[in-house]
Amino acid sequence: MRLLKIKAVLVGAALAASTGALTACGSDGGDETDVEVKKASGLTGVAKELAEKGTITIGVKIDQPGIGFKAPGADAPEGFDIEIGRILAGALGISDDDITWVETVSDNREPFLQQGRVDLVIASYSITDDRRKIVGQAGPYYVTGQQLLVREDDKDRITGPDDLKSIKVCSVEGSTSLARVEDEYGAKPVPFATYSECVDQLQNETVDAVTTDGAILLGYAAEDPDNLEVVGDPFSEERYGVGYEKDAGGMCEFISDTLKSAEDDGTWATAFENTLGESGVETPDPPALDECA
Amino acid sequence: MSSSVLFDEPGPRARVRFRLYNGVFVLVVLGVIALVLYKFNAAGQFESRIYHRLSENGVITELRRGLVATLEAAGLAIAVALLLGIVLAVARLSDHRWIRVPATAFVEFFRAVPLVLLIIFLFGLAGATSPMSGWDTRTQGLAALVTGLMLYNGSVLCEVFRAGVNAVPKGQAEAAYAIGMRKNQVLRVVLIPQGVRYMLPAIISQCVVALKDTSLGYIVLYPEFLRGSRTVAQYAGSFLVTYLLIALVYIAMNSVLSLLAYWAERRISQRGRGAARAVEHVEEALAAG
Amino acid sequence: MEWFTENRHDILVAFGFTVEMVVIAGVVALVLGAILAAMRVSPIPLARGIGTFYVYAVRNTPLLLIMLLFAFGIPNLDIRPELHLGDAELLRLNVFFVFATAALGLYTAAFVCEAVRSGINSVPLGQAEAARAIGLTFGQSLRLVILPQAFRAVLQPVASALIAMIKNSAIAVGVGVTEMGFEMQKLQNDHPSSRWEIFIVFAIAYMLLVAIVALVTAALERRARIA
């Protein structure tokens, strides 16, 4: 995830996510994708070691619906990031039971990789050059950017950031999202501590839009697809990648190859449809992968 | 009570007039209530779905968890606040300027700063300073909340303790000095034990304040009662109904505490008017901020 | 202090919103508080009951809960009041501002009521008796004898309530109002190295507002001094 250094956001989303726990009508991670558990050929280096070890620890978010979300009382988290994790583990011959999911928040993703507390990080982790100096990042497996969440009734009135003049837009205090819509598009900012509260206000009709990474918005739209919709093209760019310990041999190739096959054989698309796709949005084309250095 | 002296025992015509006023008042109030209920109904606030959801086990558990977190934070905060209050009070009563002046500055500062601001600042600080930054966010929130409450309530309690000590009849201190006790002993042996009686109601009142202020944990996302109930409200489908319910719970909790304070005040006042007045003085010191 | 100069406009606007909140809520609190106090000492039983109930309920509820009740609950009734008094940024009072200010005013009113009541009760019994003895009605004895004397006694507690209100206004940060508490939070996130500085400056700003109230109170006390 990008410049959201504010723990508030994450914890807030965590509590926001509890909404999903109580929402009877299938708050989702959705159905699980069928992942083939078969060790891929040609593994080298750390990837080979992991496959031989037979277990893997993956750092994920547990507080973002649709992306990485663990309902209170559930055994394992669900979401698009989790599905990607399962796909990668499958390619190492590691089944779901041998995956350990660890909660990571924005601030500890790099430290956890450096300390070896996790083998991979799949947590709405944006690829940036700065990060690539300390950890390895392969992918991207999803490209998103700042977008808008609006009520169904407003989707013709507000189609993108240019329609935001004087509109009350809600986002989490401190995120660059809020500052951007105010400074660049003339929106009236309404700051709350969590995205859930923003969505509450949207449903209460006291604000007219919520803005942040499209991936997060889709998660909320997935919980109330009849009323909420994500609109507009992304007006910033975030490329979610898989983090691994820097210079771990064989990892980048392994991750890129596995992601490519998943994209080619439709597993990637299925994973999307089962999670973020529940919002009703059309499944996008999988992104082009970066070259391994 | 002077309020009953403001008007004579009503004569027959006055009685009728008062009954008329009362009647008009009753009608107006009933009208307002009817309007509110109508509005509630029109907005679907009486749908049984809301109330069914609110009584589900999952919901009750969630609420109880929040309540426990609130009491946890409140208990911790009050305990450390009492300690800090005593330390500060002793410092403020000191004869040495180099102790007294900083203590006074400390107390005045933390009573003047808005508690919310303090908590937000501490939360941000916790996130940026190790070792706190390694803690999980719930603990960070709790730390910020409890520290903020401690600093504020500690300062207020300092004033309460000071007022309590000052409320002890002057003769006691004078006698103690006369038989050769030093300042330290006078405080410890004579003033504080007697002063505590006078401070008790004010201390309990401050506990009520502390309990209410734990709700500020909401802003730093500590999952206390108020924060937890947001999820419940969203689930149940009505913020209005849920939050009204939560308000009732807070009122009930605080009522119990206030009753304790009232009972304590009564028992102390029974010991004589002097004691009652002393208690009042302490409470005034409390109310002044 | 670059965080200050860079964000001067936003900081001043936030300060403006705080001042607006405090002034409006203050007026509401004073007026409503006085009415409630009158109700509580009046001869009409229902009025006394309502006044007592209101004060009791409000004093035992956290202010944040009341603000949340307004900001999240009242829209459930399809009521979303806004005030656009003009085009200037400070004059566009959005629904959250209205809710937060209303909640603040209604909350403080209970404390003002208690302050006024204690002031009325502090007037020696003999005054009220004498007023009755010369035949003044309830309204007259209140207006001509009790209140002028109570005024002096009332000043301190009412000032306390208003000072508490100024500090409480920062709680509005929890319901989306872009006032000083919010501004401080934003600045601390953007300029983490100046954390302490920012906190001290904002604390001083609030102390300034409090000092104004204290000064006005002191001036009023001097004027109301009886010989």
XYZ file of C-alpha atoms in Angstrom, chain A residues 108-223:
116
model
C 6.342 -3.622 9.543
C 6.331 -5.114 6.058
C 9.996 -4.402 5.418
C 11.212 -5.281 8.925
C 9.351 -8.589 8.830
C 10.998 -9.544 5.554
C 14.415 -8.458 6.685
C 14.123 -10.366 9.937
C 12.830 -13.420 8.194
C 9.610 -13.429 10.186
C 7.749 -13.960 6.942
C 8.798 -15.510 3.654
C 6.504 -13.424 1.480
C 4.506 -10.261 1.899
C 1.271 -9.958 -0.045
C -0.453 -7.011 1.644
C -1.600 -4.358 -0.816
C 2.141 -3.725 -1.043
C 2.890 -1.097 -3.675
C 6.060 -1.508 -5.689
C 8.305 1.510 -5.371
C 11.961 2.126 -6.186
C 12.628 3.109 -2.586
C 11.272 -0.171 -1.326
C 13.181 -2.138 -3.934
C 16.318 -0.859 -2.241
C 15.554 -2.763 0.932
C 13.390 -5.696 -0.128
C 12.647 -7.646 -3.257
C 9.353 -6.977 -5.007
C 7.973 -9.054 -7.841
C 4.856 -8.479 -9.821
C 2.687 -6.455 -10.009
C -0.238 -8.790 -9.557
C -2.738 -5.947 -9.461
C -2.734 -2.336 -10.516
C -5.030 0.094 -8.817
C -5.125 3.768 -8.041
C -7.188 6.365 -6.305
C -10.820 6.091 -7.249
C -14.244 7.085 -5.973
C -16.997 5.159 -4.235
C -20.458 6.611 -4.706
C -24.059 5.677 -4.162
C -25.825 3.916 -7.008
C -28.062 6.931 -7.543
C -25.127 9.223 -8.075
C -23.149 7.190 -10.523
C -24.234 9.355 -13.429
C -23.693 12.591 -11.583
C -20.237 11.713 -10.314
C -18.300 9.797 -12.903
C -14.794 10.785 -12.034
C -12.601 13.204 -10.159
C -13.537 16.096 -12.428
C -17.087 15.972 -11.122
C -15.926 16.535 -7.570
C -16.048 20.304 -7.374
C -17.712 21.277 -4.083
C -18.741 17.682 -3.457
C -18.270 16.358 0.061
C -15.701 13.603 -0.213
C -14.734 11.410 2.693
C -11.477 9.652 3.324
C -9.244 8.702 6.160
C -7.467 11.543 7.838
C -3.887 11.746 6.709
C -4.107 9.778 3.517
C -2.847 11.519 0.444
C -6.219 10.708 -1.112
C -7.991 13.392 0.836
C -5.441 16.092 0.171
C -5.383 15.264 -3.516
C -9.111 15.578 -4.130
C -9.188 18.848 -2.266
C -6.145 20.441 -3.841
C -6.489 19.159 -7.387
C -10.211 18.745 -7.865
C -11.830 21.260 -5.537
C -13.706 18.764 -3.424
C -14.824 19.489 0.111
C -12.874 17.120 2.348
C -14.549 15.271 5.199
C -12.038 13.351 7.308
C -12.911 10.387 9.462
C -10.731 7.910 11.277
C -11.703 4.820 9.305
C -12.987 3.918 5.868
C -15.957 2.187 7.446
C -17.137 5.425 8.944
C -16.761 7.044 5.540
C -18.867 4.319 3.982
C -21.423 4.776 6.774
C -21.666 8.455 5.960
C -21.963 7.657 2.276
C -24.869 5.345 2.992
C -26.362 7.938 5.326
C -26.231 10.442 2.482
C -24.182 12.919 4.471
C -21.234 12.671 2.100
C -21.379 11.984 -1.584
C -18.182 10.087 -2.263
C -15.431 8.117 -0.583
C -11.955 8.090 -2.040
C -8.888 5.881 -1.677
C -7.235 3.022 -3.554
C -9.738 1.404 -5.854
C -8.884 -1.999 -4.446
C -10.089 -1.005 -1.000
C -13.205 0.649 -2.388
C -14.063 -2.461 -4.331
C -13.958 -4.413 -1.114
C -16.613 -2.154 0.371
C -18.651 -2.145 -2.797
C -18.571 -5.917 -2.643
C -20.341 -5.778 0.692
